């Protein structure tokens, strides 16, 4: 089934957290009324001081949004809070909305034991599923334990809907201090611990159609948080297609040389990041195609470009994305399109604040019409300065 998802990025300047959220929701209200859309998921990027403040901010967000929904008769959207500092605003929000006439198709679900909310949209052609950011019970538990707990909650959501793990088409993996290695013998990098947990979780199913599109990105606080979109199609007219990029080795095909940490005890090797470079969701007439672009960096083959500076890394990253969504690459994967898909949004992840202006200048030169947010965070490899993900859309 096709689904018309509408993306917006809104920013407000720094002041009291509650005031920033209220102004953001004012902007959202105006946009929803003007475009006759209803919010499905809201992802906020903020700068809490620690995990305690992260929990307080998240609860405050949910309370203010629920109050606004009650006032305007909206269904409470899914809410995720990401501890990544906005580099050009005090608070930034990515909204994912649907046309108002489609909102009656949305079904809200809550699993109390897992404390997880999610939505489904279903018709005779299939089912789409969207989760909020799924969190562990404790943000202070070891990263491997958090990862296993969060993925188990995700598994419970999919089980409740009769959807296999391989129906995940897009996954966001937020990992506190992603490149950190705890100071004890045999400790793994946080990202490698997450990859081990994900590999065990994914081993429960067969991935004949390729792994999900995904981003594994650092956060300052917030432990492990996972958010997914999934799709189960019953019609031959709908499909999910994994997109590779001949400029880069598939992440799940990385050699042991570029992975950090020690071998997993069961797999007996360091597990690879299990994701595709992109996933295309091809719908029926009128819905077109949506391309989920995974987190992309200045990697050629499986090696990072090092010692070249932010300008070269940004150009290389954007070249990787351009090729990934190009007509020749789509046709190589069996997708016929008349025009190159139009990129609607970018999330630009930067390793330090002084990288904003050179990176933004180049992004705007390549893609002047694309909405973009810029946040401060660690990328999955120490030598990488920038990572970019996005969404592209091709109309029928």
Short mmCIF file of C-alpha atoms in Angstrom, two decimals:
data_model
loop_
_atom_site.label_atom_id
_atom_site.label_comp_id
_atom_site.label_asym_id
_atom_site.label_seq_id
_atom_site.Cartn_x
_atom_site.Cartn_y
_atom_site.Cartn_z
CA UNK A 1 0.00 0.00 0.00
CA UNK A 2 1.21 3.44 -0.80
CA UNK A 3 1.20 6.16 1.82
CA UNK A 4 1.76 9.86 1.32
CA UNK A 5 4.05 10.96 4.15
CA UNK A 6 4.67 14.71 4.41
CA UNK A 7 7.88 15.92 6.08
CA UNK A 8 8.59 19.28 7.68
CA UNK A 9 11.49 20.63 9.72
CA UNK A 10 10.84 23.49 12.14
CA UNK A 11 13.31 25.37 14.34
CA UNK A 12 12.98 27.84 17.21
CA UNK A 13 15.64 29.94 18.89
CA UNK A 14 16.95 29.11 22.35
CA UNK A 15 15.05 30.00 25.53
CA UNK A 16 13.10 28.11 28.22
CA UNK A 17 12.43 24.53 27.09
CA UNK A 18 8.67 24.76 27.61
CA UNK A 19 8.49 28.03 25.67
CA UNK A 20 10.43 26.50 22.78
CA UNK A 21 8.11 23.51 22.65
CA UNK A 22 5.02 25.73 22.76
CA UNK A 23 6.30 27.88 19.88
CA UNK A 24 7.13 24.75 17.92
CA UNK A 25 3.63 23.40 18.41
CA UNK A 26 2.19 26.78 17.33
CA UNK A 27 4.13 26.44 14.06
CA UNK A 28 2.94 22.86 13.66
CA UNK A 29 -0.68 23.90 14.20
CA UNK A 30 -0.47 26.56 11.49
CA UNK A 31 1.16 24.12 9.06
CA UNK A 32 -1.42 21.40 9.71
CA UNK A 33 -4.31 23.79 9.15
CA UNK A 34 -2.80 25.34 6.02
CA UNK A 35 -1.88 22.01 4.40
CA UNK A 36 -4.77 19.94 5.80
CA UNK A 37 -2.45 17.37 7.32
CA UNK A 38 -2.32 15.52 10.64
CA UNK A 39 0.94 14.77 12.52
CA UNK A 40 1.86 11.09 12.71
CA UNK A 41 5.28 11.29 14.38
CA UNK A 42 7.22 14.17 15.93
CA UNK A 43 10.97 13.84 16.47
CA UNK A 44 12.55 16.53 18.66
CA UNK A 45 16.29 17.21 18.86
CA UNK A 46 17.36 18.93 22.07
CA UNK A 47 20.28 19.45 24.42
CA UNK A 48 19.59 18.07 27.92
CA UNK A 49 22.39 18.29 30.48
CA UNK A 50 22.23 14.64 31.54
CA UNK A 51 19.98 11.59 31.56
CA UNK A 52 17.93 12.97 34.44
CA UNK A 53 17.08 16.13 32.48
CA UNK A 54 16.50 14.03 29.35
CA UNK A 55 13.74 12.12 31.18
CA UNK A 56 12.21 15.37 32.48
CA UNK A 57 12.29 17.01 29.03
CA UNK A 58 10.71 13.98 27.40
CA UNK A 59 7.86 13.88 29.93
CA UNK A 60 7.34 17.63 29.48
CA UNK A 61 7.22 17.21 25.70
CA UNK A 62 4.59 14.51 25.90
CA UNK A 63 2.47 16.53 28.33
CA UNK A 64 2.52 19.70 26.18
CA UNK A 65 1.79 17.78 22.99
CA UNK A 66 -1.10 15.88 24.59
CA UNK A 67 -2.58 19.15 25.80
CA UNK A 68 -2.37 20.58 22.27
CA UNK A 69 -3.94 17.46 20.77
CA UNK A 70 -6.86 17.65 23.18
CA UNK A 71 -7.41 21.27 22.17
CA UNK A 72 -7.38 20.65 18.41
CA UNK A 73 -8.93 17.20 18.30
CA UNK A 74 -5.80 15.50 16.98
CA UNK A 75 -4.81 11.97 17.75
CA UNK A 76 -1.74 12.04 20.00
CA UNK A 77 1.21 11.62 17.59
CA UNK A 78 4.15 9.36 18.23
CA UNK A 79 6.91 11.28 20.01
CA UNK A 80 10.67 10.74 20.04
CA UNK A 81 13.21 12.90 21.86
CA UNK A 82 16.82 12.76 20.65
CA UNK A 83 19.64 14.21 22.78
CA UNK A 84 21.49 15.94 19.96
CA UNK A 85 22.19 19.68 20.14
CA UNK A 86 20.81 21.72 17.25
CA UNK A 87 23.62 23.78 15.72
CA UNK A 88 21.45 26.51 14.21
CA UNK A 89 18.56 26.77 16.71
CA UNK A 90 17.57 26.11 20.29
CA UNK A 91 15.26 23.24 19.42
CA UNK A 92 14.48 21.51 16.13
CA UNK A 93 11.58 19.22 15.22
CA UNK A 94 11.04 16.89 12.30
CA UNK A 95 7.33 16.21 11.74
CA UNK A 96 6.01 13.31 9.70
CA UNK A 97 2.37 13.85 8.77
CA UNK A 98 -0.35 12.39 6.55
CA UNK A 99 -3.21 14.03 4.64
CA UNK A 100 -6.23 14.70 6.86
CA UNK A 101 -8.45 12.49 4.70
CA UNK A 102 -6.19 9.49 5.48
CA UNK A 103 -6.10 10.03 9.24
CA UNK A 104 -9.15 7.81 9.89
CA UNK A 105 -7.08 4.84 8.67
CA UNK A 106 -4.60 5.23 11.54
CA UNK A 107 -5.00 2.82 14.46
CA UNK A 108 -3.30 3.54 17.79
CA UNK A 109 -1.84 0.74 19.89
CA UNK A 110 -0.18 0.54 23.31
CA UNK A 111 1.68 -2.38 24.86
CA UNK A 112 1.61 -1.67 28.62
CA UNK A 113 4.24 -4.24 29.62
CA UNK A 114 6.71 -2.73 27.14
CA UNK A 115 5.40 0.84 27.61
CA UNK A 116 5.44 1.36 23.85
CA UNK A 117 2.99 3.24 21.63
CA UNK A 118 2.77 2.63 17.89
CA UNK A 119 0.44 3.18 14.93
CA UNK A 120 -0.73 0.91 12.15
CA UNK A 121 -2.35 1.82 8.83
CA UNK A 122 -3.95 -1.09 7.01
CA UNK A 123 -6.05 -1.89 3.95
CA UNK A 124 -6.48 -4.80 1.54
CA UNK A 125 -3.02 -4.16 0.05
CA UNK A 126 -1.10 -4.42 3.29
CA UNK A 127 -0.09 -2.87 6.59
CA UNK A 128 2.30 -0.08 7.58
CA UNK A 129 3.60 0.22 11.14
CA UNK A 130 5.28 3.17 12.87
CA UNK A 131 6.74 3.19 16.38
CA UNK A 132 7.75 5.98 18.70
CA UNK A 133 11.29 5.98 20.08
CA UNK A 134 11.50 2.79 22.17
CA UNK A 135 13.53 3.19 25.37
CA UNK A 136 14.83 0.81 28.06
CA UNK A 137 13.57 0.85 31.64
CA UNK A 138 16.90 2.30 32.85
CA UNK A 139 19.19 4.64 30.93
CA UNK A 140 22.04 3.73 33.29
CA UNK A 141 22.17 0.01 32.47
CA UNK A 142 25.08 -1.31 30.35
CA UNK A 143 24.66 -0.53 26.65
CA UNK A 144 24.46 -4.20 25.64
CA UNK A 145 21.68 -4.82 28.19
CA UNK A 146 19.79 -1.73 27.02
CA UNK A 147 20.14 -2.83 23.40
CA UNK A 148 18.78 -6.31 24.10
CA UNK A 149 15.88 -4.89 26.11
CA UNK A 150 14.87 -2.32 23.51
CA UNK A 151 15.05 -4.83 20.65
CA UNK A 152 12.99 -7.29 22.67
CA UNK A 153 10.32 -4.59 23.06
CA UNK A 154 10.43 -3.99 19.30
CA UNK A 155 10.01 -7.73 18.78
CA UNK A 156 6.93 -7.70 21.01
CA UNK A 157 5.39 -4.90 18.90
CA UNK A 158 5.96 -6.84 15.68
CA UNK A 159 4.65 -10.06 17.23
CA UNK A 160 1.49 -8.27 18.35
CA UNK A 161 0.83 -7.26 14.74
CA UNK A 162 1.75 -10.59 13.15
CA UNK A 163 4.70 -8.99 11.37
CA UNK A 164 8.09 -10.66 11.01
CA UNK A 165 11.29 -8.81 11.89
CA UNK A 166 12.17 -8.67 8.19
CA UNK A 167 9.19 -6.34 7.58
CA UNK A 168 11.22 -3.47 9.11
CA UNK A 169 12.03 -1.09 6.25
CA UNK A 170 13.59 1.80 8.18
CA UNK A 171 15.27 1.75 11.59
CA UNK A 172 16.81 4.59 13.59
CA UNK A 173 19.31 3.51 16.25
CA UNK A 174 20.30 6.21 18.73
CA UNK A 175 23.28 5.19 20.86
CA UNK A 176 24.54 7.22 23.79
CA UNK A 177 28.27 8.01 23.35
CA UNK A 178 28.40 5.71 20.33
CA UNK A 179 32.20 5.48 20.00
CA UNK A 180 32.89 5.20 23.75
CA UNK A 181 34.75 2.12 25.02
CA UNK A 182 34.22 1.51 28.78
CA UNK A 183 37.39 1.25 30.84
CA UNK A 184 37.49 -2.45 31.70
CA UNK A 185 39.16 -5.46 30.12
CA UNK A 186 37.31 -6.93 27.14
CA UNK A 187 34.94 -3.96 26.87
CA UNK A 188 33.36 -3.24 23.50
CA UNK A 189 32.71 0.09 21.87
CA UNK A 190 29.06 1.05 22.48
CA UNK A 191 28.30 0.78 18.77
CA UNK A 192 29.78 -2.71 18.60
CA UNK A 193 27.69 -3.79 21.61
CA UNK A 194 24.60 -2.53 19.81
CA UNK A 195 25.62 -4.27 16.59
CA UNK A 196 26.04 -7.55 18.46
CA UNK A 197 22.56 -7.23 19.98
CA UNK A 198 21.04 -6.30 16.63
CA UNK A 199 22.75 -9.23 14.89
CA UNK A 200 21.25 -11.69 17.39
CA UNK A 201 17.82 -10.06 17.04
CA UNK A 202 17.96 -10.10 13.25
CA UNK A 203 19.12 -13.73 13.23
CA UNK A 204 15.58 -14.72 14.23
CA UNK A 205 14.35 -14.17 10.66
CA UNK A 206 15.39 -14.57 7.02
CA UNK A 207 16.32 -11.35 5.22
CA UNK A 208 15.61 -12.36 1.64
CA UNK A 209 14.65 -8.80 0.70
CA UNK A 210 17.67 -7.20 2.33
CA UNK A 211 18.12 -5.56 5.71
CA UNK A 212 16.34 -2.29 6.63
CA UNK A 213 17.60 1.15 5.75
CA UNK A 214 19.08 2.43 8.99
CA UNK A 215 21.07 5.02 10.87
CA UNK A 216 23.29 4.21 13.84
CA UNK A 217 24.14 7.56 15.37
CA UNK A 218 25.45 8.89 18.64
CA UNK A 219 23.62 10.93 21.25
CA UNK A 220 24.91 12.84 24.26
CA UNK A 221 22.38 11.20 26.58
CA UNK A 222 19.31 8.98 26.42
CA UNK A 223 20.80 5.48 26.46
CA UNK A 224 19.65 3.28 23.61
CA UNK A 225 16.57 4.33 21.63
CA UNK A 226 15.20 2.57 18.54
CA UNK A 227 12.44 3.71 16.21
CA UNK A 228 11.14 1.86 13.13
CA UNK A 229 8.84 1.96 10.13
CA UNK A 230 7.71 -1.46 8.91
CA UNK A 231 5.64 -2.66 5.95
CA UNK A 232 3.82 -5.90 5.19
CA UNK A 233 2.41 -5.99 1.66
CA UNK A 234 -0.24 -8.37 0.34
CA UNK A 235 -0.46 -6.92 -3.18
CA UNK A 236 2.02 -7.61 -5.98
CA UNK A 237 1.63 -3.97 -6.96
CA UNK A 238 3.49 -2.90 -3.82
CA UNK A 239 7.10 -3.71 -3.02
CA UNK A 240 10.09 -2.90 -0.82
CA UNK A 241 13.40 -2.89 -2.69
CA UNK A 242 16.87 -2.80 -1.12
CA UNK A 243 19.19 -0.31 -2.85
CA UNK A 244 22.92 -0.88 -2.95
CA UNK A 245 25.60 1.61 -3.96
CA UNK A 246 28.51 0.45 -6.10
CA UNK A 247 30.64 3.25 -4.63
CA UNK A 248 30.49 1.62 -1.20
CA UNK A 249 30.72 -1.88 0.25
CA UNK A 250 27.41 -2.87 1.82
CA UNK A 251 27.68 -2.18 5.56
CA UNK A 252 26.67 -5.75 6.40
CA UNK A 253 29.58 -6.88 4.19
CA UNK A 254 32.31 -4.96 6.05
CA UNK A 255 35.49 -6.88 6.82
CA UNK A 256 36.72 -7.43 10.37
CA UNK A 257 39.42 -4.81 9.73
CA UNK A 258 37.06 -1.83 10.00
CA UNK A 259 35.06 -3.06 13.01
CA UNK A 260 35.99 -2.03 16.57
CA UNK A 261 35.86 -4.33 19.57
CA UNK A 262 36.10 -8.06 20.22
CA UNK A 263 34.42 -11.05 18.65
CA UNK A 264 30.88 -11.92 19.70
CA UNK A 265 30.96 -15.10 21.80
CA UNK A 266 28.31 -16.89 19.74
CA UNK A 267 29.05 -15.63 16.22
CA UNK A 268 32.81 -15.84 16.96
CA UNK A 269 33.54 -12.67 15.05
CA UNK A 270 32.82 -8.96 15.30
CA UNK A 271 29.32 -8.47 13.91
CA UNK A 272 28.68 -6.02 11.10
CA UNK A 273 26.12 -3.18 11.00
CA UNK A 274 23.00 -4.83 9.54
CA UNK A 275 21.50 -2.29 7.15
CA UNK A 276 21.18 -1.47 3.44
CA UNK A 277 22.28 1.81 1.90
CA UNK A 278 18.60 2.62 1.20
CA UNK A 279 15.19 1.00 0.97
CA UNK A 280 12.60 2.02 -1.65
CA UNK A 281 8.93 1.56 -0.77
CA UNK A 282 7.00 1.35 -4.04
CA UNK A 283 3.26 1.92 -3.70
CA UNK A 284 0.24 1.66 -5.92
CA UNK A 285 -0.96 4.29 -8.36
CA UNK A 286 -1.14 7.74 -6.81
CA UNK A 287 1.28 6.95 -3.98
CA UNK A 288 4.52 6.91 -5.95
CA UNK A 289 7.71 5.80 -4.26
CA UNK A 290 9.45 6.72 -1.02
CA UNK A 291 13.20 6.13 -0.63
CA UNK A 292 14.57 5.87 2.90
CA UNK A 293 18.24 6.95 2.65
CA UNK A 294 20.35 5.38 5.38
CA UNK A 295 22.94 7.30 7.34
CA UNK A 296 25.63 8.03 4.72
CA UNK A 297 29.20 9.20 5.21
CA UNK A 298 32.44 9.78 3.33
CA UNK A 299 33.20 6.08 2.88
CA UNK A 300 34.35 4.60 -0.41
CA UNK A 301 34.52 0.85 -0.54
CA UNK A 302 34.66 0.22 3.20
CA UNK A 303 37.30 2.84 4.03
CA UNK A 304 36.74 6.32 5.42
CA UNK A 305 38.24 9.34 3.71
CA UNK A 306 40.71 10.60 6.28
CA UNK A 307 42.79 13.74 6.47
CA UNK A 308 40.73 15.52 3.82
CA UNK A 309 38.67 17.96 5.92
CA UNK A 310 34.96 18.68 6.22
CA UNK A 311 34.55 20.08 2.69
CA UNK A 312 35.78 16.93 0.96
CA UNK A 313 33.93 14.63 3.35
CA UNK A 314 30.67 16.54 2.77
CA UNK A 315 31.04 16.48 -1.03
CA UNK A 316 31.82 12.75 -1.00
CA UNK A 317 28.84 12.02 1.26
CA UNK A 318 26.49 13.93 -1.03
CA UNK A 319 27.94 12.22 -4.11
CA UNK A 320 27.20 8.87 -2.46
CA UNK A 321 23.59 9.95 -1.88
CA UNK A 322 23.20 11.37 -5.39
CA UNK A 323 24.29 8.10 -6.95
CA UNK A 324 22.18 6.04 -4.56
CA UNK A 325 18.89 7.69 -5.64
CA UNK A 326 19.87 8.24 -9.29
CA UNK A 327 17.76 6.82 -12.11
CA UNK A 328 20.57 4.51 -13.31
CA UNK A 329 20.96 3.02 -9.84
CA UNK A 330 17.21 2.63 -9.35
CA UNK A 331 16.85 0.94 -12.75
CA UNK A 332 19.77 -1.31 -11.89
CA UNK A 333 17.61 -2.51 -8.98
CA UNK A 334 14.54 -3.03 -11.17
CA UNK A 335 12.77 0.25 -10.38
CA UNK A 336 11.68 2.24 -13.42
CA UNK A 337 11.20 5.95 -12.80
CA UNK A 338 10.81 8.80 -15.27
CA UNK A 339 12.50 11.35 -13.01
CA UNK A 340 15.14 11.19 -10.31
CA UNK A 341 13.43 11.08 -6.89
CA UNK A 342 13.24 14.43 -5.15
CA UNK A 343 14.97 14.59 -1.78
CA UNK A 344 12.58 16.13 0.75
CA UNK A 345 14.62 16.29 3.97
CA UNK A 346 18.13 15.79 5.29
CA UNK A 347 19.37 15.18 8.79
CA UNK A 348 22.99 16.33 8.93
CA UNK A 349 25.00 14.97 11.85
CA UNK A 350 28.24 16.87 12.62
CA UNK A 351 31.06 16.00 14.99
CA UNK A 352 31.88 19.57 16.11
CA UNK A 353 30.21 22.98 16.09
CA UNK A 354 32.79 24.66 13.84
CA UNK A 355 31.84 22.30 11.00
CA UNK A 356 28.36 23.80 10.59
CA UNK A 357 29.05 26.62 8.16
CA UNK A 358 31.31 24.77 5.68
CA UNK A 359 29.00 21.74 5.70
CA UNK A 360 25.80 23.77 5.35
CA UNK A 361 27.27 25.84 2.49
CA UNK A 362 28.02 22.69 0.49
CA UNK A 363 24.69 20.98 1.28
CA UNK A 364 22.81 24.08 0.12
CA UNK A 365 24.90 24.25 -3.07
CA UNK A 366 24.10 20.64 -3.93
CA UNK A 367 20.46 20.67 -2.77
CA UNK A 368 19.18 24.26 -2.35
CA UNK A 369 15.51 23.28 -1.98
CA UNK A 370 15.94 20.52 0.61
CA UNK A 371 14.86 21.10 4.21
CA UNK A 372 17.75 20.20 6.52
CA UNK A 373 18.49 20.07 10.21
CA UNK A 374 22.02 20.20 11.62
CA UNK A 375 22.85 18.58 14.95
CA UNK A 376 25.98 17.93 17.00
CA UNK A 377 26.84 14.31 17.71
CA UNK A 378 29.38 11.55 17.37
CA UNK A 379 29.36 9.56 14.14
CA UNK A 380 29.98 5.79 14.11
CA UNK A 381 33.69 6.11 13.23
CA UNK A 382 36.10 8.46 14.98
CA UNK A 383 37.60 9.73 11.72
CA UNK A 384 34.26 10.71 10.17
CA UNK A 385 33.20 14.34 10.60
CA UNK A 386 29.74 14.19 9.03
CA UNK A 387 26.89 11.79 8.34
CA UNK A 388 23.72 12.54 6.38
CA UNK A 389 20.42 10.67 6.07
CA UNK A 390 17.26 11.64 4.23
CA UNK A 391 14.03 10.82 2.49
CA UNK A 392 13.41 11.06 -1.26
CA UNK A 393 10.09 10.80 -3.07
CA UNK A 394 9.21 9.99 -6.69
CA UNK A 395 5.68 10.68 -7.90
CA UNK A 396 3.90 8.39 -10.34
#
